[in-house]
mmCIF file with all atom_site columns, C-alpha atoms in Angstrom:
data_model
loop_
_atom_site.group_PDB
_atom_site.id
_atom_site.type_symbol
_atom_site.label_atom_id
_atom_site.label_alt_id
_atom_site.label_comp_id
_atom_site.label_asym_id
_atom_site.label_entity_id
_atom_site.label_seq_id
_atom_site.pdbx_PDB_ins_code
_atom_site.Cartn_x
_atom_site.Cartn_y
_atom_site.Cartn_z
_atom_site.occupancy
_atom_site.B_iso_or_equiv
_atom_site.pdbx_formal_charge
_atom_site.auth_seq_id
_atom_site.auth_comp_id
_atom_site.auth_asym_id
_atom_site.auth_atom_id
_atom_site.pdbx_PDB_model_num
ATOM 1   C CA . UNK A 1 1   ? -13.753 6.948   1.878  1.00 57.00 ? 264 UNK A CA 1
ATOM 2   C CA . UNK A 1 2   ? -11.362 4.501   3.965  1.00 69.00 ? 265 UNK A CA 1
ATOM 3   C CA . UNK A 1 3   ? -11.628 6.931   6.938  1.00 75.00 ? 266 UNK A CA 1
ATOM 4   C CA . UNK A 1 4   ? -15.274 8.050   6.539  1.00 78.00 ? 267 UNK A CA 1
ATOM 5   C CA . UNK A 1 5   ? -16.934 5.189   6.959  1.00 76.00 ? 268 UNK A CA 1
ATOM 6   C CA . UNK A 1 6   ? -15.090 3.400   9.984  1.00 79.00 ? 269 UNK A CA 1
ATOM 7   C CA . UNK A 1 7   ? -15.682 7.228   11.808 1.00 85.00 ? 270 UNK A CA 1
ATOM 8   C CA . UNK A 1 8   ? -19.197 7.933   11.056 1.00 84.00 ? 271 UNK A CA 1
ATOM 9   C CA . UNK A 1 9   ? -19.853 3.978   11.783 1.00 81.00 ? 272 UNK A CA 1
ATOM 10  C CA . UNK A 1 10  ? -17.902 3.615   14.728 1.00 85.00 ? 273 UNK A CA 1
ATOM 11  C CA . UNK A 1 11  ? -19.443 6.937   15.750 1.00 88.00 ? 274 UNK A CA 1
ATOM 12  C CA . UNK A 1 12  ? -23.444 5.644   15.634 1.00 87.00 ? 275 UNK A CA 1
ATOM 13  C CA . UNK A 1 13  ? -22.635 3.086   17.492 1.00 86.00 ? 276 UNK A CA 1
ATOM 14  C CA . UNK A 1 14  ? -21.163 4.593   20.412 1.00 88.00 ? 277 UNK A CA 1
ATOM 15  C CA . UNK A 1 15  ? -23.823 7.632   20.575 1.00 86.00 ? 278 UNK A CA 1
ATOM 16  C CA . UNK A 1 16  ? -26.505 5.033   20.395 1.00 86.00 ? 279 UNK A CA 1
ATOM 17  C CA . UNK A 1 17  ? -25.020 3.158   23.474 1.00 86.00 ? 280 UNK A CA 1
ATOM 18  C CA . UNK A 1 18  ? -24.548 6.133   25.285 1.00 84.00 ? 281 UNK A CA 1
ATOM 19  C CA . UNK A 1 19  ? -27.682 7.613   24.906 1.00 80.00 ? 282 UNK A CA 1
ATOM 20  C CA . UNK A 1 20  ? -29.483 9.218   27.278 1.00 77.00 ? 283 UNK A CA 1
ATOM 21  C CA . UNK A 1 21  ? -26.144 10.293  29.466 1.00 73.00 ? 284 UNK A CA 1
ATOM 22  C CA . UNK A 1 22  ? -27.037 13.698  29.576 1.00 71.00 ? 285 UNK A CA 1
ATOM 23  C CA . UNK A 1 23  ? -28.657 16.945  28.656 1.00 72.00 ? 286 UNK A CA 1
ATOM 24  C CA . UNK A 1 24  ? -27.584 18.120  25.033 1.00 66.00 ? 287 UNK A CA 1
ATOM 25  C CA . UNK A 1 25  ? -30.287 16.333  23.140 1.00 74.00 ? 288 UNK A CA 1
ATOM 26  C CA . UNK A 1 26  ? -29.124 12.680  24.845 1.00 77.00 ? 289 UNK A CA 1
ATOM 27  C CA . UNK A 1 27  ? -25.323 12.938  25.628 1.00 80.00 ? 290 UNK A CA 1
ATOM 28  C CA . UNK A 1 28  ? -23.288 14.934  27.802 1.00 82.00 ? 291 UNK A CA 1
ATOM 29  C CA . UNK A 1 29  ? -20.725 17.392  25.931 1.00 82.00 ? 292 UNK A CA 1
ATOM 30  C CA . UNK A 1 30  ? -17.964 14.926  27.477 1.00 84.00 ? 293 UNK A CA 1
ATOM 31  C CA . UNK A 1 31  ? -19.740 12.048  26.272 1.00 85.00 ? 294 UNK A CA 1
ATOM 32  C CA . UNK A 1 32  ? -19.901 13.587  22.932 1.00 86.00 ? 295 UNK A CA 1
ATOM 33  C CA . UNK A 1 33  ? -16.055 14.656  22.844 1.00 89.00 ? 296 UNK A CA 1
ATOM 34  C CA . UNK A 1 34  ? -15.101 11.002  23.687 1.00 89.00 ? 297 UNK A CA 1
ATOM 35  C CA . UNK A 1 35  ? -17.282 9.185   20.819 1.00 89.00 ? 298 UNK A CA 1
ATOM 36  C CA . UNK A 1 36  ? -15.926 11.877  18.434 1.00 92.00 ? 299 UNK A CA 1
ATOM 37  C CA . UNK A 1 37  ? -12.226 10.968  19.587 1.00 93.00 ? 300 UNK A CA 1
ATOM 38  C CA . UNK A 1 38  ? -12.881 7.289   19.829 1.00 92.00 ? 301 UNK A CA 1
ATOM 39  C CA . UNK A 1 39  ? -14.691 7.028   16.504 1.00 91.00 ? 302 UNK A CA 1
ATOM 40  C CA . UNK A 1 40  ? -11.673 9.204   15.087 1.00 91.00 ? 303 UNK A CA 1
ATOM 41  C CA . UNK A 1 41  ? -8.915  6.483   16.517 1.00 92.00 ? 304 UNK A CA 1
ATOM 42  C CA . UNK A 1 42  ? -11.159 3.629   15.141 1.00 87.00 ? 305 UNK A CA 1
ATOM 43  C CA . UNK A 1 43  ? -11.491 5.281   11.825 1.00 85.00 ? 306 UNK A CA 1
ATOM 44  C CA . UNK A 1 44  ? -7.715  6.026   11.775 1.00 87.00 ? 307 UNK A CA 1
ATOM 45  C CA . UNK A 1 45  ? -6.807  2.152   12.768 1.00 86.00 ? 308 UNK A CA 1
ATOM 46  C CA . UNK A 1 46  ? -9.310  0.749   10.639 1.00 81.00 ? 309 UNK A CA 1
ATOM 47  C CA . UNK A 1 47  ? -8.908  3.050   7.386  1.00 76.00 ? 310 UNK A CA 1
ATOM 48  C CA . UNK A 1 48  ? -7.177  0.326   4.943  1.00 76.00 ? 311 UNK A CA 1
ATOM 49  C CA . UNK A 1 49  ? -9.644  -2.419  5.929  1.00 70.00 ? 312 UNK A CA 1
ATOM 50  C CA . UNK A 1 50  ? -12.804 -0.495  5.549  1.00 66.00 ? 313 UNK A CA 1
ATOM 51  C CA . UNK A 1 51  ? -11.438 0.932   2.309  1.00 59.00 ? 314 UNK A CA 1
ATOM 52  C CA . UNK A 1 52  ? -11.401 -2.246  0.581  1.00 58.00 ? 315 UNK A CA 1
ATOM 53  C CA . UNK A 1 53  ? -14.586 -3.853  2.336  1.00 61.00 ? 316 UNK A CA 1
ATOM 54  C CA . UNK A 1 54  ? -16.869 -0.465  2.405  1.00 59.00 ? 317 UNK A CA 1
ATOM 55  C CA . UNK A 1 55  ? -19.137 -1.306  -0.118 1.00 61.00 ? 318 UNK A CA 1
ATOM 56  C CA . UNK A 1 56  ? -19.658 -4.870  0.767  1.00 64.00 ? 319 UNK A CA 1
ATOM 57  C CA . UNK A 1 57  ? -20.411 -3.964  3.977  1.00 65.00 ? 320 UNK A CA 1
ATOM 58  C CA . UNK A 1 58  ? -22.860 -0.964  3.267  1.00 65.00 ? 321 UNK A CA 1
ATOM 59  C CA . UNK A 1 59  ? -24.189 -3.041  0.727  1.00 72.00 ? 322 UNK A CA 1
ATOM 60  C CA . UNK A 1 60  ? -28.469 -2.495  1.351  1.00 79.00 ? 323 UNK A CA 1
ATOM 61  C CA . UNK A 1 61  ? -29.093 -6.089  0.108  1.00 84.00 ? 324 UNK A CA 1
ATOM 62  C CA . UNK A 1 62  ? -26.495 -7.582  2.443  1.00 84.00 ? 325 UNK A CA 1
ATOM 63  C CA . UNK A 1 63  ? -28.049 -6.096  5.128  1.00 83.00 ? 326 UNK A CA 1
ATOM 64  C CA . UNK A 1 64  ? -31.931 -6.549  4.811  1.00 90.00 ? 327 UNK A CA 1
ATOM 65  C CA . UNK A 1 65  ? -30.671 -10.532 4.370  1.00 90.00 ? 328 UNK A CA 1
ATOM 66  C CA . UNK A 1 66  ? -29.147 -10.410 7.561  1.00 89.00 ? 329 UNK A CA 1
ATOM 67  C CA . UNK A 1 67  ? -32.130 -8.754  8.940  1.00 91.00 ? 330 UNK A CA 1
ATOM 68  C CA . UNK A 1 68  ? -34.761 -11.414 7.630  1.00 94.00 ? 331 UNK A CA 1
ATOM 69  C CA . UNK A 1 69  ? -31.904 -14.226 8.669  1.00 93.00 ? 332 UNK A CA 1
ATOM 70  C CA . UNK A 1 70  ? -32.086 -12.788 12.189 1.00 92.00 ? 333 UNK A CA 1
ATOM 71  C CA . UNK A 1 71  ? -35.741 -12.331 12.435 1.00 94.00 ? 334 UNK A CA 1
ATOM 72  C CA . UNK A 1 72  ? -36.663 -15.454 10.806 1.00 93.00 ? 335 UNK A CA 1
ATOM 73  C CA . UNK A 1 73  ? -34.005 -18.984 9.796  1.00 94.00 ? 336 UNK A CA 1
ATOM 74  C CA . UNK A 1 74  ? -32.183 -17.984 12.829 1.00 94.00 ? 337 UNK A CA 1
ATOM 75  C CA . UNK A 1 75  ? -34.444 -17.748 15.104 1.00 94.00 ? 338 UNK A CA 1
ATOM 76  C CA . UNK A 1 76  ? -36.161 -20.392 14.289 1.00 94.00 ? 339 UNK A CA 1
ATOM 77  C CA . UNK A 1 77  ? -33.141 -22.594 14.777 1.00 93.00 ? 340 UNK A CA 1
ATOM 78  C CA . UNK A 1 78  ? -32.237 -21.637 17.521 1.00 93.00 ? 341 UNK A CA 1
ATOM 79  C CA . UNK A 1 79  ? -35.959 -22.436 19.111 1.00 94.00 ? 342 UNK A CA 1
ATOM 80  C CA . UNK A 1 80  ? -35.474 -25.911 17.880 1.00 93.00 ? 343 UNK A CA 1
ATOM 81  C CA . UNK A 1 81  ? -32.195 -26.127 18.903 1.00 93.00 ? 344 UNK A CA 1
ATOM 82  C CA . UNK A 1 82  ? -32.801 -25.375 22.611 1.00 94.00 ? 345 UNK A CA 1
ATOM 83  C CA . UNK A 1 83  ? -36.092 -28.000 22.441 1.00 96.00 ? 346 UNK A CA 1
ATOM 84  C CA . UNK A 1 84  ? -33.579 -30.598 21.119 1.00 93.00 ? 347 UNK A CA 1
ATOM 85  C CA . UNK A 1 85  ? -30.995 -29.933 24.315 1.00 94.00 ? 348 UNK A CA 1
ATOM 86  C CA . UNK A 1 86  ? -33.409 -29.689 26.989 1.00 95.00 ? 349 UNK A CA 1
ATOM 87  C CA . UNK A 1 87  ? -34.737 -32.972 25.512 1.00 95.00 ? 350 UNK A CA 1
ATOM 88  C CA . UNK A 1 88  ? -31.272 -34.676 25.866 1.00 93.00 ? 351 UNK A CA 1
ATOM 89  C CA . UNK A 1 89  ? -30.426 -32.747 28.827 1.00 92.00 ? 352 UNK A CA 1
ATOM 90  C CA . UNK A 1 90  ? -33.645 -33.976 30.347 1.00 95.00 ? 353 UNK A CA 1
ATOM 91  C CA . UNK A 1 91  ? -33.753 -37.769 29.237 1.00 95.00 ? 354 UNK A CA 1
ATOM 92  C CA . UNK A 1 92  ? -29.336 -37.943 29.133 1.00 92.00 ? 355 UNK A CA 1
ATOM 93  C CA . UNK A 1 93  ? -29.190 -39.254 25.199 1.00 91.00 ? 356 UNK A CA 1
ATOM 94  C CA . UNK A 1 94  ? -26.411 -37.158 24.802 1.00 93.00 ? 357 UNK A CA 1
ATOM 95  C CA . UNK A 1 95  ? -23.319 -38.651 22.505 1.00 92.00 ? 358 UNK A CA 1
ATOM 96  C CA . UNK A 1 96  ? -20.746 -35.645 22.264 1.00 93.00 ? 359 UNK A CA 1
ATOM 97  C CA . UNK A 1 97  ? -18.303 -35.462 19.174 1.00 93.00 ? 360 UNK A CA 1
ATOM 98  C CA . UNK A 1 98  ? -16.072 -33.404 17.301 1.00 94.00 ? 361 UNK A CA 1
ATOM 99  C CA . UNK A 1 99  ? -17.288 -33.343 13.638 1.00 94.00 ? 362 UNK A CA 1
ATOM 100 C CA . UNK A 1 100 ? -15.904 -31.561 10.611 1.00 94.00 ? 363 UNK A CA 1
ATOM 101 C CA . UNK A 1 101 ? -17.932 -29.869 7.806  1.00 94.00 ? 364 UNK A CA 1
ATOM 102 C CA . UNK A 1 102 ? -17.154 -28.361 4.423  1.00 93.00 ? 365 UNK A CA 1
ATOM 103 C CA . UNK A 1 103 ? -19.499 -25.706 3.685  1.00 93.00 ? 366 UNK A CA 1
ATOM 104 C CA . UNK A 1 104 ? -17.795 -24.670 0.828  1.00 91.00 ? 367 UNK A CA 1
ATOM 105 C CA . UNK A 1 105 ? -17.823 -20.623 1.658  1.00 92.00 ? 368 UNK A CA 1
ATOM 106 C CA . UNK A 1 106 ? -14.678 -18.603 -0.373 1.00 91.00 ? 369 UNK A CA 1
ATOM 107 C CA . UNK A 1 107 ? -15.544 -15.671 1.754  1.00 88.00 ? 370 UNK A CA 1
ATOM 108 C CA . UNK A 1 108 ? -14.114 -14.367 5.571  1.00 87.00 ? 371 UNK A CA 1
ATOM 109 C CA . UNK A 1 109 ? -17.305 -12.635 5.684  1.00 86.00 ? 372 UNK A CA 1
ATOM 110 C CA . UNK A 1 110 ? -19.604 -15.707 5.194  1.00 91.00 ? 373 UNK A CA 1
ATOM 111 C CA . UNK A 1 111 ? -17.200 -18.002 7.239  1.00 93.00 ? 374 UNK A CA 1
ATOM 112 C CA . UNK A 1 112 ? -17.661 -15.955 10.368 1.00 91.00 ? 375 UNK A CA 1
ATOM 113 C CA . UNK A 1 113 ? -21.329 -15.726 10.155 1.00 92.00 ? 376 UNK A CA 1
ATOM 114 C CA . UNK A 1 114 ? -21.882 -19.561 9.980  1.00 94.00 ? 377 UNK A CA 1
ATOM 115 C CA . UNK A 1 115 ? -19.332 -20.134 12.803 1.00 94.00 ? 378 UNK A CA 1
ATOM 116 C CA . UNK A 1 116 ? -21.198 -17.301 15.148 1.00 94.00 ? 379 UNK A CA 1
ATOM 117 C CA . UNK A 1 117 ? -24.437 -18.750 14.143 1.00 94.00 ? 380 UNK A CA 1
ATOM 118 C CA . UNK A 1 118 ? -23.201 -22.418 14.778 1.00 94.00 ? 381 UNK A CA 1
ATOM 119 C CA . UNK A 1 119 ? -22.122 -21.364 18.147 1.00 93.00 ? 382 UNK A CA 1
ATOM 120 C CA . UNK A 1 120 ? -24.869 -19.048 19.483 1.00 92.00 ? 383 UNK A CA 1
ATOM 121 C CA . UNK A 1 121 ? -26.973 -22.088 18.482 1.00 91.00 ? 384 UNK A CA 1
ATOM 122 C CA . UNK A 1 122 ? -27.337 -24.167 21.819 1.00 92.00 ? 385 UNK A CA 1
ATOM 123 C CA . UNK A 1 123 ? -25.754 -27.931 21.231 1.00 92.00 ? 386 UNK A CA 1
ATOM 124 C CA . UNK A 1 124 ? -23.188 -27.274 18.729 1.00 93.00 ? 387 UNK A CA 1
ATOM 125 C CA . UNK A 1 125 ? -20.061 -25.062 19.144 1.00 94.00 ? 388 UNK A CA 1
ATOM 126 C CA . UNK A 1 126 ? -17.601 -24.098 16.482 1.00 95.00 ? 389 UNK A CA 1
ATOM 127 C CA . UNK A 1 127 ? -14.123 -25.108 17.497 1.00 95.00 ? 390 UNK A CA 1
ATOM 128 C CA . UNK A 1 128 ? -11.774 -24.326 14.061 1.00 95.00 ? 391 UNK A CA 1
ATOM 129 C CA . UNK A 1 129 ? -11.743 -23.251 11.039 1.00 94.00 ? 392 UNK A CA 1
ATOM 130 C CA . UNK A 1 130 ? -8.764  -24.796 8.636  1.00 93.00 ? 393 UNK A CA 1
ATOM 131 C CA . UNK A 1 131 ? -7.532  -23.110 5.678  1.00 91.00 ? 394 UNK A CA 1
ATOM 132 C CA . UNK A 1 132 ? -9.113  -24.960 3.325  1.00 92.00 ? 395 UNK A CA 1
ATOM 133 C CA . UNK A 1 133 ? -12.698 -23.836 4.998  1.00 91.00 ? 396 UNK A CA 1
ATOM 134 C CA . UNK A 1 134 ? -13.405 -26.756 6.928  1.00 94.00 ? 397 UNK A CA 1
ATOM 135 C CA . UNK A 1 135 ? -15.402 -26.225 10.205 1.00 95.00 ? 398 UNK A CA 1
ATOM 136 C CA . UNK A 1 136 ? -14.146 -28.554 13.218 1.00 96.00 ? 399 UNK A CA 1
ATOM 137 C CA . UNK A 1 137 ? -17.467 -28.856 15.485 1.00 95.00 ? 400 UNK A CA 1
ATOM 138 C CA . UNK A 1 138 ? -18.390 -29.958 19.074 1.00 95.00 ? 401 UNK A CA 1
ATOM 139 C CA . UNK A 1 139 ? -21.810 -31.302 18.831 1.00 93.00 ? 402 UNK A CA 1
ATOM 140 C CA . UNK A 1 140 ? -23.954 -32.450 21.712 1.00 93.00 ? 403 UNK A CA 1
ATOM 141 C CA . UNK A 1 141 ? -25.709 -35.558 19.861 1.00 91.00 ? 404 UNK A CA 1
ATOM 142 C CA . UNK A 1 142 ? -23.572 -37.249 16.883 1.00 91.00 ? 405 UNK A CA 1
ATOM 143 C CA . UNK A 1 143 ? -26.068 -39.549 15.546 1.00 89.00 ? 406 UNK A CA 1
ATOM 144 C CA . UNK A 1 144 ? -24.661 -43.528 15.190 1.00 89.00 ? 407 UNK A CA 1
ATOM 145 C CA . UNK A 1 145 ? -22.875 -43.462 11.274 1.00 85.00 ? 408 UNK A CA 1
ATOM 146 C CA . UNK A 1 146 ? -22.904 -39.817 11.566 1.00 83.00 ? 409 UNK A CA 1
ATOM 147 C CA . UNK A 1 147 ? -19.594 -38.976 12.024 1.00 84.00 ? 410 UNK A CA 1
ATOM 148 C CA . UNK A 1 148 ? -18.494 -37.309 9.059  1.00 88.00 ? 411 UNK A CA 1
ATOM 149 C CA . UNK A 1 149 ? -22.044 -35.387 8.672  1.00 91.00 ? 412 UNK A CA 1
ATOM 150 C CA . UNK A 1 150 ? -23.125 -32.530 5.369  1.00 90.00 ? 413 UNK A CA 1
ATOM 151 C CA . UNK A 1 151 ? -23.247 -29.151 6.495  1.00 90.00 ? 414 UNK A CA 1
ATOM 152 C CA . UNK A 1 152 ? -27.231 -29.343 6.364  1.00 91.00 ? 415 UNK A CA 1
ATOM 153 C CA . UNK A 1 153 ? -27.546 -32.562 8.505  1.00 90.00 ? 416 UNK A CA 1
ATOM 154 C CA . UNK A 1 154 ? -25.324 -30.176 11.109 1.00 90.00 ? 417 UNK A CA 1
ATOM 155 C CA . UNK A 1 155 ? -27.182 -27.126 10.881 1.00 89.00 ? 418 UNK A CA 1
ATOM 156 C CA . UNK A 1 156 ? -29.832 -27.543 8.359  1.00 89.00 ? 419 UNK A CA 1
ATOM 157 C CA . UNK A 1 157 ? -30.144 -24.158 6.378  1.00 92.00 ? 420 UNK A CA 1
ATOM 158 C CA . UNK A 1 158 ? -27.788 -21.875 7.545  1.00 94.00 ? 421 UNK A CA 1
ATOM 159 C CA . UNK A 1 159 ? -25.138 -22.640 5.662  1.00 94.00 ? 422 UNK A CA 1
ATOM 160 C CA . UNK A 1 160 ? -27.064 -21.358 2.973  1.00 94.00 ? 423 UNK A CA 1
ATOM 161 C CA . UNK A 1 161 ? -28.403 -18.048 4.201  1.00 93.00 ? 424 UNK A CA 1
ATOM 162 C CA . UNK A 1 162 ? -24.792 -17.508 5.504  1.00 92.00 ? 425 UNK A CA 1
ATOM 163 C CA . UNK A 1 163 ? -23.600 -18.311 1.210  1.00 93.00 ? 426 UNK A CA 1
ATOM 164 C CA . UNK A 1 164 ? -26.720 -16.107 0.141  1.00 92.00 ? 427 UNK A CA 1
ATOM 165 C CA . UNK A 1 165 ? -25.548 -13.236 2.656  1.00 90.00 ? 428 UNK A CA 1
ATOM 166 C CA . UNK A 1 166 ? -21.733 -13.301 2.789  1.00 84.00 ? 429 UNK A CA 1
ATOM 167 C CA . UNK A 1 167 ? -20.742 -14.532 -0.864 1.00 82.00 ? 430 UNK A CA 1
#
């Protein structure tokens, strides 16, 4: 399985953002060679990794809670997120900092997702993260005795979904 599922992965992905390049059903036959080759090299590299994470990563559950994160928590944070900058940006109460947070994720997995969702989230950007699982943020507002804020009173419920979905 360690080379099956990088391939046949790494293969999807490429036909679906190639589609529509040419004439045998919606790829050239060159286009088709080259995702069979490239998804054959990335399947080769990749075959020790994806052996020990396949089924987390094919896991149905994991990814339906990513889906409804996307669609819905995440979304909706970023919305509120972007009224809260144009708000500073507009009136200037802006007070900058660098703040550190211990979410308390075990997993690589769950780590990355908070830290991508942290920083695709307009205001805050993630700078670090120690060993120990401590995030080092940039945030656009640190509140007045806020300095050394919870992981919720940086980014409210996220650190949850990313536990729920990673962990």
């Amino acid at each position: 399985m360690g080379f099956a599922a990088p391939f046949l992965w790494s293969l999807i992905v490429y036909l679906l953002l190639t589609a529509g390049s040419g004439k045998v059903i919606a790829w050239s036959p060159g286009e088709l060679i080259a995702g069979i080759v490239i998804a054959a090299i990335i399947g080769y590299a990749t075959k020790e990794v994806m052996d020990e994470k396949v089924d987390y990563f094919f896991s149905p559950r994991r990814w339906l809670l990513f889906i409804v994160y996307a669609i819905g928590p995440f979304f909706f944070a970023m919305a509120k997120a972007n009224i809260d900058v144009a708000y500073r940006v507009i009136t200037g109460k802006i007070r900058p900092g660098i703040v550190r947070i211990s979410p308390d994720l075990t997993r690589d997995e769950s780590r990355t997702l908070l830290a991508n969702s942290i920083t695709l989230t307009p205001g805050t950007f993630t700078l670090e993260i120690d060993e120990e699982g401590n995030f080092y943020v940039h945030w656009i507002n640190v509140p007045p005795g806020k300095e050394k804020p919870t992981p919720e009173e940086l980014c409210g419920y996220l650190p949850k979904w990313a536990r729920r979905i990673g962990e």
